[in-house]
PDB file of C-alpha atoms and ligand atoms in Angstrom:
ATOM      1  CA  MET A1301      71.110 117.844 132.519  1.00 61.00           C
ATOM      2  CA  SER A1302      71.932 121.373 131.360  1.00 84.00           C
ATOM      3  CA  ARG A1303      75.093 122.922 132.690  1.00 96.00           C
ATOM      4  CA  ARG A1304      74.583 125.417 135.439  1.00 98.00           C
ATOM      5  CA  LYS A1305      75.958 128.876 134.594  1.00 98.00           C
ATOM      6  CA  ILE A1306      77.971 130.316 137.452  1.00 99.00           C
ATOM      7  CA  ILE A1307      79.988 133.394 138.303  1.00 99.00           C
ATOM      8  CA  ILE A1308      82.577 132.954 141.048  1.00 99.00           C
ATOM      9  CA  ASP A1309      82.996 136.122 143.095  1.00 99.00           C
ATOM     10  CA  THR A1310      86.159 135.662 145.121  1.00 99.00           C
ATOM     11  CA  ASP A1311      89.187 136.942 147.046  1.00 98.00           C
ATOM     12  CA  PRO A1312      91.790 134.188 146.521  1.00 98.00           C
ATOM     13  CA  GLY A1313      92.889 132.853 149.117  1.00 97.00           C
ATOM     14  CA  GLN A1314      94.106 129.232 148.998  1.00 98.00           C
ATOM     15  CA  ASP A1315      90.646 127.826 149.724  1.00 98.00           C
ATOM     16  CA  ASP A1316      89.126 130.119 147.078  1.00 98.00           C
ATOM     17  CA  ALA A1317      91.724 128.772 144.647  1.00 98.00           C
ATOM     18  CA  VAL A1318      90.717 125.169 145.392  1.00 98.00           C
ATOM     19  CA  ALA A1319      87.063 126.133 144.828  1.00 98.00           C
ATOM     20  CA  ILE A1320      87.954 127.642 141.440  1.00 98.00           C
ATOM     21  CA  LEU A1321      89.903 124.503 140.485  1.00 98.00           C
ATOM     22  CA  LEU A1322      86.980 122.276 141.498  1.00 98.00           C
ATOM     23  CA  ALA A1323      84.652 124.311 139.272  1.00 98.00           C
ATOM     24  CA  LEU A1324      87.093 124.194 136.352  1.00 98.00           C
ATOM     25  CA  ALA A1325      87.342 120.422 136.773  1.00 98.00           C
ATOM     26  CA  SER A1326      83.567 120.013 136.497  1.00 98.00           C
ATOM     27  CA  PRO A1327      82.618 121.185 132.997  1.00 98.00           C
ATOM     28  CA  GLU A1328      79.777 118.665 132.636  1.00 97.00           C
ATOM     29  CA  GLU A1329      77.858 120.326 135.423  1.00 98.00           C
ATOM     30  CA  LEU A1330      79.197 123.889 135.548  1.00 98.00           C
ATOM     31  CA  ASP A1331      79.658 126.614 132.961  1.00 98.00           C
ATOM     32  CA  LEU A1332      81.992 129.160 134.569  1.00 98.00           C
ATOM     33  CA  LEU A1333      81.094 132.469 132.907  1.00 98.00           C
ATOM     34  CA  ALA A1334      83.570 134.652 134.774  1.00 98.00           C
ATOM     35  CA  ILE A1335      85.596 135.143 137.909  1.00 99.00           C
ATOM     36  CA  THR A1336      84.910 138.450 139.606  1.00 99.00           C
ATOM     37  CA  CYS A1337      87.415 139.544 142.230  1.00 99.00           C
ATOM     38  CA  VAL A1338      86.877 141.522 145.372  1.00 98.00           C
ATOM     39  CA  ALA A1339      89.143 142.831 148.111  1.00 98.00           C
ATOM     40  CA  GLY A1340      89.163 140.547 151.141  1.00 98.00           C
ATOM     41  CA  ASN A1341      91.846 138.094 152.220  1.00 98.00           C
ATOM     42  CA  VAL A1342      94.337 140.439 150.553  1.00 98.00           C
ATOM     43  CA  PRO A1343      93.882 143.732 148.663  1.00 98.00           C
ATOM     44  CA  LEU A1344      92.232 143.726 145.228  1.00 98.00           C
ATOM     45  CA  HIS A1345      95.409 143.949 143.116  1.00 98.00           C
ATOM     46  CA  ARG A1346      96.516 140.684 144.735  1.00 98.00           C
ATOM     47  CA  THR A1347      93.166 138.839 144.556  1.00 98.00           C
ATOM     48  CA  GLN A1348      92.799 139.521 140.828  1.00 98.00           C
ATOM     49  CA  THR A1349      96.419 138.501 140.247  1.00 98.00           C
ATOM     50  CA  ASN A1350      95.870 135.300 142.225  1.00 98.00           C
ATOM     51  CA  ALA A1351      92.731 134.418 140.247  1.00 98.00           C
ATOM     52  CA  ARG A1352      94.719 134.695 137.016  1.00 98.00           C
ATOM     53  CA  ILE A1353      97.528 132.552 138.461  1.00 98.00           C
ATOM     54  CA  VAL A1354      94.999 129.825 139.338  1.00 98.00           C
ATOM     55  CA  LEU A1355      93.532 129.878 135.823  1.00 98.00           C
ATOM     56  CA  GLU A1356      97.009 129.652 134.314  1.00 98.00           C
ATOM     57  CA  ALA A1357      97.880 126.735 136.611  1.00 98.00           C
ATOM     58  CA  ALA A1358      94.800 124.943 135.269  1.00 98.00           C
ATOM     59  CA  GLY A1359      95.417 125.989 131.648  1.00 98.00           C
ATOM     60  CA  ARG A1360      92.052 127.782 131.511  1.00 98.00           C
ATOM     61  CA  THR A1361      92.941 131.310 130.463  1.00 98.00           C
ATOM     62  CA  ASP A1362      89.701 131.465 128.449  1.00 98.00           C
ATOM     63  CA  VAL A1363      87.749 132.350 131.623  1.00 98.00           C
ATOM     64  CA  PRO A1364      87.632 136.145 132.061  1.00 98.00           C
ATOM     65  CA  VAL A1365      88.809 137.649 135.346  1.00 99.00           C
ATOM     66  CA  TYR A1366      87.375 141.012 136.371  1.00 99.00           C
ATOM     67  CA  ALA A1367      88.495 143.266 139.192  1.00 98.00           C
ATOM     68  CA  GLY A1368      85.745 144.708 141.365  1.00 98.00           C
ATOM     69  CA  CYS A1369      85.469 146.784 144.514  1.00 98.00           C
ATOM     70  CA  PRO A1370      88.761 147.678 146.200  1.00 98.00           C
ATOM     71  CA  ALA A1371      87.124 148.261 149.595  1.00 98.00           C
ATOM     72  CA  PRO A1372      83.908 147.465 151.472  1.00 98.00           C
ATOM     73  CA  LEU A1373      80.862 149.670 150.872  1.00 98.00           C
ATOM     74  CA  HIS A1374      81.204 151.810 153.987  1.00 98.00           C
ATOM     75  CA  ARG A1375      84.302 150.681 155.865  1.00 97.00           C
ATOM     76  CA  PRO A1376      88.054 150.385 155.539  1.00 98.00           C
ATOM     77  CA  LEU A1377      89.246 147.001 154.305  1.00 98.00           C
ATOM     78  CA  VAL A1378      90.260 144.338 156.827  1.00 98.00           C
ATOM     79  CA  THR A1379      92.545 141.651 155.347  1.00 98.00           C
ATOM     80  CA  ALA A1380      93.738 138.215 156.489  1.00 96.00           C
ATOM     81  CA  GLU A1381      97.419 137.858 155.590  1.00 96.00           C
ATOM     82  CA  HIS A1382      97.846 136.209 158.990  1.00 94.00           C
ATOM     83  CA  VAL A1383      95.881 133.243 157.571  1.00 93.00           C
ATOM     84  CA  HIS A1384      96.738 133.267 153.865  1.00 94.00           C
ATOM     85  CA  GLY A1385     100.252 134.753 153.843  1.00 95.00           C
ATOM     86  CA  LYS A1386     101.508 137.963 152.247  1.00 97.00           C
ATOM     87  CA  THR A1387     100.382 137.042 148.715  1.00 98.00           C
ATOM     88  CA  GLY A1388      97.093 135.465 149.795  1.00 97.00           C
ATOM     89  CA  LEU A1389      98.201 132.340 147.963  1.00 97.00           C
ATOM     90  CA  ASP A1390     101.356 131.466 149.901  1.00 97.00           C
ATOM     91  CA  GLY A1391     102.612 127.908 149.543  1.00 97.00           C
ATOM     92  CA  PRO A1392     103.521 127.144 145.924  1.00 98.00           C
ATOM     93  CA  GLU A1393     106.028 129.196 143.986  1.00 98.00           C
ATOM     94  CA  LEU A1394     103.987 131.935 142.319  1.00 98.00           C
ATOM     95  CA  TRP A1395     104.575 133.772 139.058  1.00 98.00           C
ATOM     96  CA  GLU A1396     103.458 136.955 137.357  1.00 98.00           C
ATOM     97  CA  PRO A1397     100.413 135.900 135.305  1.00 98.00           C
ATOM     98  CA  GLN A1398     100.490 136.481 131.571  1.00 98.00           C
ATOM     99  CA  MET A1399      96.763 136.398 130.888  1.00 98.00           C
ATOM    100  CA  PRO A1400      95.282 139.896 130.954  1.00 98.00           C
ATOM    101  CA  LEU A1401      92.656 141.164 133.332  1.00 98.00           C
ATOM    102  CA  ALA A1402      89.319 141.564 131.521  1.00 98.00           C
ATOM    103  CA  GLU A1403      88.330 145.137 130.751  1.00 98.00           C
ATOM    104  CA  GLY A1404      85.565 146.729 132.771  1.00 98.00           C
ATOM    105  CA  SER A1405      84.540 146.308 136.371  1.00 98.00           C
ATOM    106  CA  ALA A1406      83.404 143.122 138.065  1.00 98.00           C
ATOM    107  CA  VAL A1407      80.228 144.873 139.166  1.00 98.00           C
ATOM    108  CA  ASP A1408      79.298 145.712 135.574  1.00 98.00           C
ATOM    109  CA  ALA A1409      80.215 142.185 134.477  1.00 98.00           C
ATOM    110  CA  ILE A1410      77.835 140.696 137.061  1.00 99.00           C
ATOM    111  CA  ILE A1411      75.037 143.042 135.957  1.00 99.00           C
ATOM    112  CA  GLU A1412      75.644 142.318 132.280  1.00 98.00           C
ATOM    113  CA  ALA A1413      75.737 138.538 132.797  1.00 98.00           C
ATOM    114  CA  LEU A1414      72.454 138.548 134.690  1.00 98.00           C
ATOM    115  CA  ARG A1415      70.770 140.782 132.113  1.00 98.00           C
ATOM    116  CA  SER A1416      72.035 138.907 129.077  1.00 98.00           C
ATOM    117  CA  HIS A1417      71.114 135.371 130.166  1.00 98.00           C
ATOM    118  CA  ASP A1418      67.589 134.088 130.713  1.00 98.00           C
ATOM    119  CA  PRO A1419      66.145 134.932 134.128  1.00 98.00           C
ATOM    120  CA  GLY A1420      66.875 132.267 136.734  1.00 98.00           C
ATOM    121  CA  THR A1421      69.830 130.744 134.883  1.00 98.00           C
ATOM    122  CA  VAL A1422      72.887 132.382 136.485  1.00 98.00           C
ATOM    123  CA  THR A1423      74.131 131.391 139.957  1.00 99.00           C
ATOM    124  CA  LEU A1424      76.423 133.661 141.963  1.00 99.00           C
ATOM    125  CA  CYS A1425      79.006 131.702 143.950  1.00 99.00           C
ATOM    126  CA  THR A1426      80.427 134.056 146.551  1.00 99.00           C
ATOM    127  CA  LEU A1427      83.667 133.125 148.289  1.00 99.00           C
ATOM    128  CA  GLY A1428      84.627 136.481 149.800  1.00 98.00           C
ATOM    129  CA  PRO A1429      83.084 139.655 151.213  1.00 99.00           C
ATOM    130  CA  LEU A1430      79.824 140.466 149.437  1.00 99.00           C
ATOM    131  CA  THR A1431      80.824 143.949 148.253  1.00 99.00           C
ATOM    132  CA  ASN A1432      80.658 143.298 144.489  1.00 99.00           C
ATOM    133  CA  ILE A1433      77.294 141.554 144.726  1.00 99.00           C
ATOM    134  CA  ALA A1434      75.748 144.269 146.902  1.00 99.00           C
ATOM    135  CA  ALA A1435      77.130 146.981 144.609  1.00 99.00           C
ATOM    136  CA  ALA A1436      75.589 145.207 141.606  1.00 99.00           C
ATOM    137  CA  PHE A1437      72.231 144.823 143.390  1.00 99.00           C
ATOM    138  CA  ASN A1438      72.306 148.511 144.408  1.00 98.00           C
ATOM    139  CA  THR A1439      73.208 149.714 140.922  1.00 98.00           C
ATOM    140  CA  ALA A1440      70.807 147.458 139.028  1.00 98.00           C
ATOM    141  CA  PRO A1441      67.998 146.190 141.270  1.00 98.00           C
ATOM    142  CA  ASP A1442      66.351 144.609 138.198  1.00 98.00           C
ATOM    143  CA  ILE A1443      68.989 141.850 138.246  1.00 98.00           C
ATOM    144  CA  ILE A1444      67.986 140.543 141.682  1.00 98.00           C
ATOM    145  CA  SER A1445      64.945 138.658 140.406  1.00 98.00           C
ATOM    146  CA  ARG A1446      67.074 137.201 137.592  1.00 98.00           C
ATOM    147  CA  VAL A1447      69.511 135.447 139.988  1.00 99.00           C
ATOM    148  CA  GLN A1448      69.040 131.678 140.051  1.00 98.00           C
ATOM    149  CA  GLU A1449      70.696 131.442 143.445  1.00 98.00           C
ATOM    150  CA  VAL A1450      73.421 132.975 145.580  1.00 99.00           C
ATOM    151  CA  VAL A1451      75.565 130.187 147.033  1.00 99.00           C
ATOM    152  CA  MET A1452      77.738 131.798 149.645  1.00 98.00           C
ATOM    153  CA  MET A1453      80.579 130.903 151.966  1.00 98.00           C
ATOM    154  CA  GLY A1454      80.029 133.119 154.964  1.00 98.00           C
ATOM    155  CA  GLY A1455      78.704 133.421 158.463  1.00 98.00           C
ATOM    156  CA  ALA A1456      78.350 130.987 161.325  1.00 98.00           C
ATOM    157  CA  TYR A1457      75.867 130.090 164.013  1.00 97.00           C
ATOM    158  CA  PHE A1458      77.167 127.354 166.324  1.00 97.00           C
ATOM    159  CA  GLU A1459      80.810 128.124 165.488  1.00 96.00           C
ATOM    160  CA  VAL A1460      80.124 131.848 165.948  1.00 95.00           C
ATOM    161  CA  GLY A1461      83.280 133.589 164.706  1.00 96.00           C
ATOM    162  CA  ASN A1462      86.778 133.245 163.287  1.00 95.00           C
ATOM    163  CA  ILE A1463      87.896 136.873 162.799  1.00 97.00           C
ATOM    164  CA  THR A1464      86.207 138.145 165.967  1.00 98.00           C
ATOM    165  CA  PRO A1465      84.571 136.055 168.704  1.00 97.00           C
ATOM    166  CA  ALA A1466      81.231 136.825 167.044  1.00 98.00           C
ATOM    167  CA  ALA A1467      81.805 137.049 163.292  1.00 98.00           C
ATOM    168  CA  GLU A1468      83.043 135.078 160.331  1.00 98.00           C
ATOM    169  CA  PHE A1469      85.560 136.882 158.086  1.00 98.00           C
ATOM    170  CA  ASN A1470      83.581 137.312 154.821  1.00 98.00           C
ATOM    171  CA  ILE A1471      80.586 138.810 156.592  1.00 98.00           C
ATOM    172  CA  TYR A1472      82.647 140.856 159.067  1.00 98.00           C
ATOM    173  CA  VAL A1473      84.654 142.583 156.328  1.00 98.00           C
ATOM    174  CA  ASP A1474      81.541 144.030 154.702  1.00 99.00           C
ATOM    175  CA  PRO A1475      78.489 143.547 156.932  1.00 98.00           C
ATOM    176  CA  GLU A1476      76.445 146.196 155.104  1.00 98.00           C
ATOM    177  CA  ALA A1477      76.974 144.346 151.828  1.00 99.00           C
ATOM    178  CA  ALA A1478      75.988 141.060 153.466  1.00 99.00           C
ATOM    179  CA  GLU A1479      72.855 142.667 154.847  1.00 98.00           C
ATOM    180  CA  ILE A1480      71.874 143.870 151.357  1.00 99.00           C
ATOM    181  CA  VAL A1481      72.289 140.357 149.964  1.00 99.00           C
ATOM    182  CA  PHE A1482      70.389 138.629 152.788  1.00 98.00           C
ATOM    183  CA  LYS A1483      67.535 141.126 152.483  1.00 98.00           C
ATOM    184  CA  SER A1484      67.500 141.051 148.670  1.00 98.00           C
ATOM    185  CA  GLY A1485      64.948 138.273 148.241  1.00 98.00           C
ATOM    186  CA  ALA A1486      67.289 136.274 145.976  1.00 98.00           C
ATOM    187  CA  PRO A1487      67.373 132.533 146.807  1.00 98.00           C
ATOM    188  CA  ILE A1488      70.389 131.952 149.054  1.00 99.00           C
ATOM    189  CA  THR A1489      72.320 128.906 150.232  1.00 99.00           C
ATOM    190  CA  VAL A1490      74.919 129.543 152.938  1.00 98.00           C
ATOM    191  CA  MET A1491      78.011 127.508 153.777  1.00 98.00           C
ATOM    192  CA  PRO A1492      78.821 128.820 157.271  1.00 98.00           C
ATOM    193  CA  LEU A1493      81.730 127.858 159.517  1.00 98.00           C
ATOM    194  CA  ASP A1494      79.370 125.309 161.087  1.00 98.00           C
ATOM    195  CA  VAL A1495      79.836 123.106 158.050  1.00 98.00           C
ATOM    196  CA  THR A1496      83.247 124.225 156.747  1.00 98.00           C
ATOM    197  CA  HIS A1497      84.880 123.436 160.089  1.00 96.00           C
ATOM    198  CA  LYS A1498      83.864 119.812 159.477  1.00 97.00           C
ATOM    199  CA  VAL A1499      85.588 119.679 156.080  1.00 97.00           C
ATOM    200  CA  LEU A1500      89.226 119.479 157.154  1.00 95.00           C
ATOM    201  CA  ALA A1501      92.215 119.162 154.862  1.00 95.00           C
ATOM    202  CA  THR A1502      93.973 116.540 156.989  1.00 95.00           C
ATOM    203  CA  ARG A1503      97.469 115.251 156.158  1.00 94.00           C
ATOM    204  CA  PRO A1504      96.251 112.039 154.411  1.00 96.00           C
ATOM    205  CA  ARG A1505      93.754 114.043 152.345  1.00 97.00           C
ATOM    206  CA  ILE A1506      96.453 116.528 151.260  1.00 97.00           C
ATOM    207  CA  GLU A1507      98.812 113.659 150.430  1.00 97.00           C
ATOM    208  CA  ALA A1508      96.129 112.027 148.252  1.00 98.00           C
ATOM    209  CA  ILE A1509      95.961 115.255 146.240  1.00 98.00           C
ATOM    210  CA  ARG A1510      99.763 115.503 145.996  1.00 98.00           C
ATOM    211  CA  ALA A1511      99.845 111.876 144.816  1.00 98.00           C
ATOM    212  CA  LEU A1512      97.934 112.905 141.690  1.00 98.00           C
ATOM    213  CA  ASP A1513     101.429 113.993 140.682  1.00 98.00           C
ATOM    214  CA  SER A1514     100.145 116.609 138.236  1.00 98.00           C
ATOM    215  CA  ARG A1515     100.843 120.344 138.092  1.00 97.00           C
ATOM    216  CA  VAL A1516      97.474 121.094 139.675  1.00 98.00           C
ATOM    217  CA  GLY A1517      97.892 118.319 142.255  1.00 98.00           C
ATOM    218  CA  HIS A1518     101.227 119.713 143.461  1.00 98.00           C
ATOM    219  CA  PHE A1519      99.997 123.320 143.288  1.00 98.00           C
ATOM    220  CA  THR A1520      96.956 122.450 145.412  1.00 98.00           C
ATOM    221  CA  ALA A1521      98.873 120.340 147.936  1.00 98.00           C
ATOM    222  CA  GLU A1522     101.461 123.111 148.391  1.00 98.00           C
ATOM    223  CA  MET A1523      98.718 125.671 148.996  1.00 97.00           C
ATOM    224  CA  LEU A1524      97.076 123.390 151.537  1.00 96.00           C
ATOM    225  CA  ASP A1525     100.410 122.686 153.273  1.00 95.00           C
ATOM    226  CA  PHE A1526     100.600 126.400 154.011  1.00 94.00           C
ATOM    227  CA  PHE A1527      96.901 126.928 154.705  1.00 89.00           C
ATOM    228  CA  GLU A1528      96.496 124.162 157.280  1.00 83.00           C
ATOM    229  CA  ARG A1529      99.210 125.535 159.589  1.00 81.00           C
ATOM    230  CA  PHE A1530      97.196 128.470 160.845  1.00 80.00           C
ATOM    231  CA  ASP A1531      94.038 126.536 161.665  1.00 76.00           C
ATOM    232  CA  VAL A1532      95.794 123.517 163.112  1.00 79.00           C
ATOM    233  CA  GLU A1533      97.595 125.840 165.539  1.00 80.00           C
ATOM    234  CA  LYS A1534      94.476 127.889 166.259  1.00 78.00           C
ATOM    235  CA  TYR A1535      91.924 125.121 166.729  1.00 78.00           C
ATOM    236  CA  GLY A1536      94.160 122.159 167.469  1.00 82.00           C
ATOM    237  CA  SER A1537      92.272 120.379 164.689  1.00 80.00           C
ATOM    238  CA  GLU A1538      93.648 117.753 162.318  1.00 87.00           C
ATOM    239  CA  GLY A1539      93.680 120.092 159.322  1.00 90.00           C
ATOM    240  CA  GLY A1540      92.595 123.427 157.902  1.00 91.00           C
ATOM    241  CA  PRO A1541      88.901 123.874 157.039  1.00 94.00           C
ATOM    242  CA  LEU A1542      88.353 123.942 153.298  1.00 96.00           C
ATOM    243  CA  HIS A1543      85.703 126.665 153.455  1.00 98.00           C
ATOM    244  CA  ASP A1544      85.123 127.931 149.935  1.00 98.00           C
ATOM    245  CA  PRO A1545      85.179 124.643 147.977  1.00 98.00           C
ATOM    246  CA  CYS A1546      82.018 123.660 149.896  1.00 98.00           C
ATOM    247  CA  VAL A1547      80.147 126.169 147.698  1.00 99.00           C
ATOM    248  CA  ILE A1548      81.138 124.366 144.503  1.00 99.00           C
ATOM    249  CA  ALA A1549      80.773 120.891 146.007  1.00 98.00           C
ATOM    250  CA  TRP A1550      77.210 121.754 146.964  1.00 98.00           C
ATOM    251  CA  LEU A1551      76.404 122.555 143.322  1.00 98.00           C
ATOM    252  CA  LEU A1552      77.917 119.251 142.240  1.00 98.00           C
ATOM    253  CA  ARG A1553      76.710 116.944 145.032  1.00 98.00           C
ATOM    254  CA  PRO A1554      74.041 118.563 147.204  1.00 98.00           C
ATOM    255  CA  GLU A1555      73.386 115.193 148.845  1.00 98.00           C
ATOM    256  CA  LEU A1556      76.741 115.552 150.647  1.00 98.00           C
ATOM    257  CA  PHE A1557      75.258 118.414 152.696  1.00 98.00           C
ATOM    258  CA  SER A1558      72.309 119.037 154.989  1.00 98.00           C
ATOM    259  CA  GLY A1559      70.865 122.177 156.521  1.00 98.00           C
ATOM    260  CA  ARG A1560      67.764 124.155 157.407  1.00 98.00           C
ATOM    261  CA  HIS A1561      65.802 126.837 155.652  1.00 98.00           C
ATOM    262  CA  VAL A1562      65.894 129.657 158.197  1.00 98.00           C
ATOM    263  CA  ASN A1563      65.976 133.406 158.646  1.00 98.00           C
ATOM    264  CA  VAL A1564      69.445 134.977 158.709  1.00 98.00           C
ATOM    265  CA  GLU A1565      70.051 138.595 159.730  1.00 98.00           C
ATOM    266  CA  VAL A1566      73.384 140.398 159.862  1.00 98.00           C
ATOM    267  CA  GLU A1567      74.515 142.633 162.741  1.00 98.00           C
ATOM    268  CA  THR A1568      75.741 145.930 161.288  1.00 98.00           C
ATOM    269  CA  ARG A1569      75.828 148.279 164.314  1.00 98.00           C
ATOM    270  CA  SER A1570      77.227 146.682 167.448  1.00 97.00           C
ATOM    271  CA  ASP A1571      80.979 147.073 167.953  1.00 95.00           C
ATOM    272  CA  LEU A1572      80.966 143.875 169.961  1.00 98.00           C
ATOM    273  CA  THR A1573      79.158 141.614 167.491  1.00 98.00           C
ATOM    274  CA  LEU A1574      79.635 143.404 164.153  1.00 98.00           C
ATOM    275  CA  GLY A1575      79.148 141.002 161.239  1.00 98.00           C
ATOM    276  CA  MET A1576      77.460 138.303 163.301  1.00 98.00           C
ATOM    277  CA  THR A1577      75.012 136.177 161.318  1.00 98.00           C
ATOM    278  CA  VAL A1578      71.983 135.707 163.539  1.00 98.00           C
ATOM    279  CA  ALA A1579      70.497 132.518 162.131  1.00 98.00           C
ATOM    280  CA  ASP A1580      67.134 131.429 163.483  1.00 98.00           C
ATOM    281  CA  TRP A1581      68.261 127.794 163.499  1.00 97.00           C
ATOM    282  CA  TRP A1582      65.715 126.815 166.175  1.00 96.00           C
ATOM    283  CA  ARG A1583      62.970 128.814 164.469  1.00 95.00           C
ATOM    284  CA  VAL A1584      62.170 130.798 167.588  1.00 98.00           C
ATOM    285  CA  THR A1585      61.028 133.919 165.707  1.00 98.00           C
ATOM    286  CA  ASP A1586      58.395 134.513 163.066  1.00 97.00           C
ATOM    287  CA  ARG A1587      60.956 136.128 160.762  1.00 98.00           C
ATOM    288  CA  THR A1588      60.625 134.820 157.230  1.00 98.00           C
ATOM    289  CA  PRO A1589      63.252 132.249 156.207  1.00 98.00           C
ATOM    290  CA  ASN A1590      65.594 133.756 153.623  1.00 98.00           C
ATOM    291  CA  ALA A1591      68.376 131.186 153.306  1.00 98.00           C
ATOM    292  CA  LEU A1592      69.190 127.505 153.313  1.00 98.00           C
ATOM    293  CA  PHE A1593      71.761 127.427 156.126  1.00 98.00           C
ATOM    294  CA  ILE A1594      73.963 124.342 155.838  1.00 98.00           C
ATOM    295  CA  GLY A1595      75.058 122.629 159.044  1.00 98.00           C
ATOM    296  CA  ASP A1596      76.608 119.302 158.146  1.00 98.00           C
ATOM    297  CA  ALA A1597      78.618 117.580 155.420  1.00 98.00           C
ATOM    298  CA  ASP A1598      79.992 114.189 154.485  1.00 98.00           C
ATOM    299  CA  ALA A1599      83.662 115.188 154.635  1.00 98.00           C
ATOM    300  CA  ASP A1600      84.988 111.912 153.222  1.00 98.00           C
ATOM    301  CA  GLY A1601      82.558 112.182 150.299  1.00 98.00           C
ATOM    302  CA  PHE A1602      83.647 115.774 149.774  1.00 98.00           C
ATOM    303  CA  PHE A1603      87.370 114.922 149.601  1.00 98.00           C
ATOM    304  CA  GLU A1604      86.706 111.942 147.349  1.00 98.00           C
ATOM    305  CA  LEU A1605      84.857 114.254 144.964  1.00 98.00           C
ATOM    306  CA  LEU A1606      87.548 116.939 145.159  1.00 98.00           C
ATOM    307  CA  THR A1607      90.446 114.555 144.563  1.00 98.00           C
ATOM    308  CA  GLN A1608      88.711 112.772 141.682  1.00 98.00           C
ATOM    309  CA  ARG A1609      87.884 116.060 140.024  1.00 98.00           C
ATOM    310  CA  LEU A1610      91.333 117.601 140.475  1.00 98.00           C
ATOM    311  CA  ALA A1611      92.770 114.499 138.781  1.00 98.00           C
ATOM    312  CA  ARG A1612      91.086 115.668 135.562  1.00 97.00           C
ATOM    313  CA  LEU A1613      93.043 118.926 135.377  1.00 96.00           C
TER     314      LEU A1613
HETATM  315  C1  BDR B 895      86.503 132.700 154.663  1.00 69.22           C
HETATM  316  O1  BDR B 895      87.442 133.753 154.886  1.00 69.22           O
HETATM  317  C2  BDR B 895      88.563 133.591 154.061  1.00 69.22           C
HETATM  318  O2  BDR B 895      89.713 133.691 154.825  1.00 69.22           O
HETATM  319  C3  BDR B 895      88.423 132.258 153.363  1.00 69.22           C
HETATM  320  O3  BDR B 895      88.889 132.349 152.037  1.00 69.22           O
HETATM  321  C4  BDR B 895      86.941 131.983 153.413  1.00 69.22           C
HETATM  322  O4  BDR B 895      86.279 132.551 152.300  1.00 69.22           O
HETATM  323  C5  BDR B 895      86.423 131.840 155.898  1.00 69.22           C
HETATM  324  O5  BDR B 895      86.009 132.593 156.988  1.00 69.22           O
HETATM  325 CA1   CA B 896      87.483 133.399 150.372  1.00 69.22          CA
END
């Protein structure tokens, strides 16, 4: 099987960091071309720093990290330090990364990657607000038909919202960008809160990762120690939802997930429901399906995969 070429567009974020580590630990299946950073959980200077810290923790400083859009297309940035801590990566002791930021913008890097590889061979894994992707699609519409797939963490239907009662964070931060991506015609798979809220980093699962007793094992467990607090308090659940790694796990083991091919539209005008993903789960409209919307996952299978893979780093 040929390795799937991916770009990870991200705003790390502890769960983003775990997604990056899972991709790095899976070189047989995934060829990580670049990490492109966007403002989201924390401002851009912090997300690009965090991406470089994660690569250094994994000893993979060969992967280029680009900085992209510092703010959403048409709105001021909303961040989530209340979830991820001041650095975005609170938990382990952090350091100033030594590896340099790649020259040029993330948006140009995405355009260049899609133009320079064969059509249909580059997948965009989006773990944050969709600003960089929408900016690339706006600047170079020719790349849209060259995208193999957008695999996105974002949105919700049954779980509705986590940053407002109606909206999930990644979509809420830049709803206009999300709308551009959903209307683009590129093949899309969505990991909404409906599935990520079933993939919980419970205490025994975190301890299994810590027990790897490696640098990456401790780094990951310490991030998850911090990350779970917020969601356990908020939802009263047994652990924090590991949102973003679902994107990578789906590329590795799609059989762990199930969903429906449906139409998804994004609310961009209402103050009350801004950023809501209106998914036609019950197919009650004649709107054309534009995304595979995932609803369920085998959480034990997911954590088995994650722990086994992290053991390789
Ligand atoms: C998403 O928002 C961020 O806080 C997480 O990293 C994830 O991408 C979940 O709503
Ligand atoms: Ca994220």
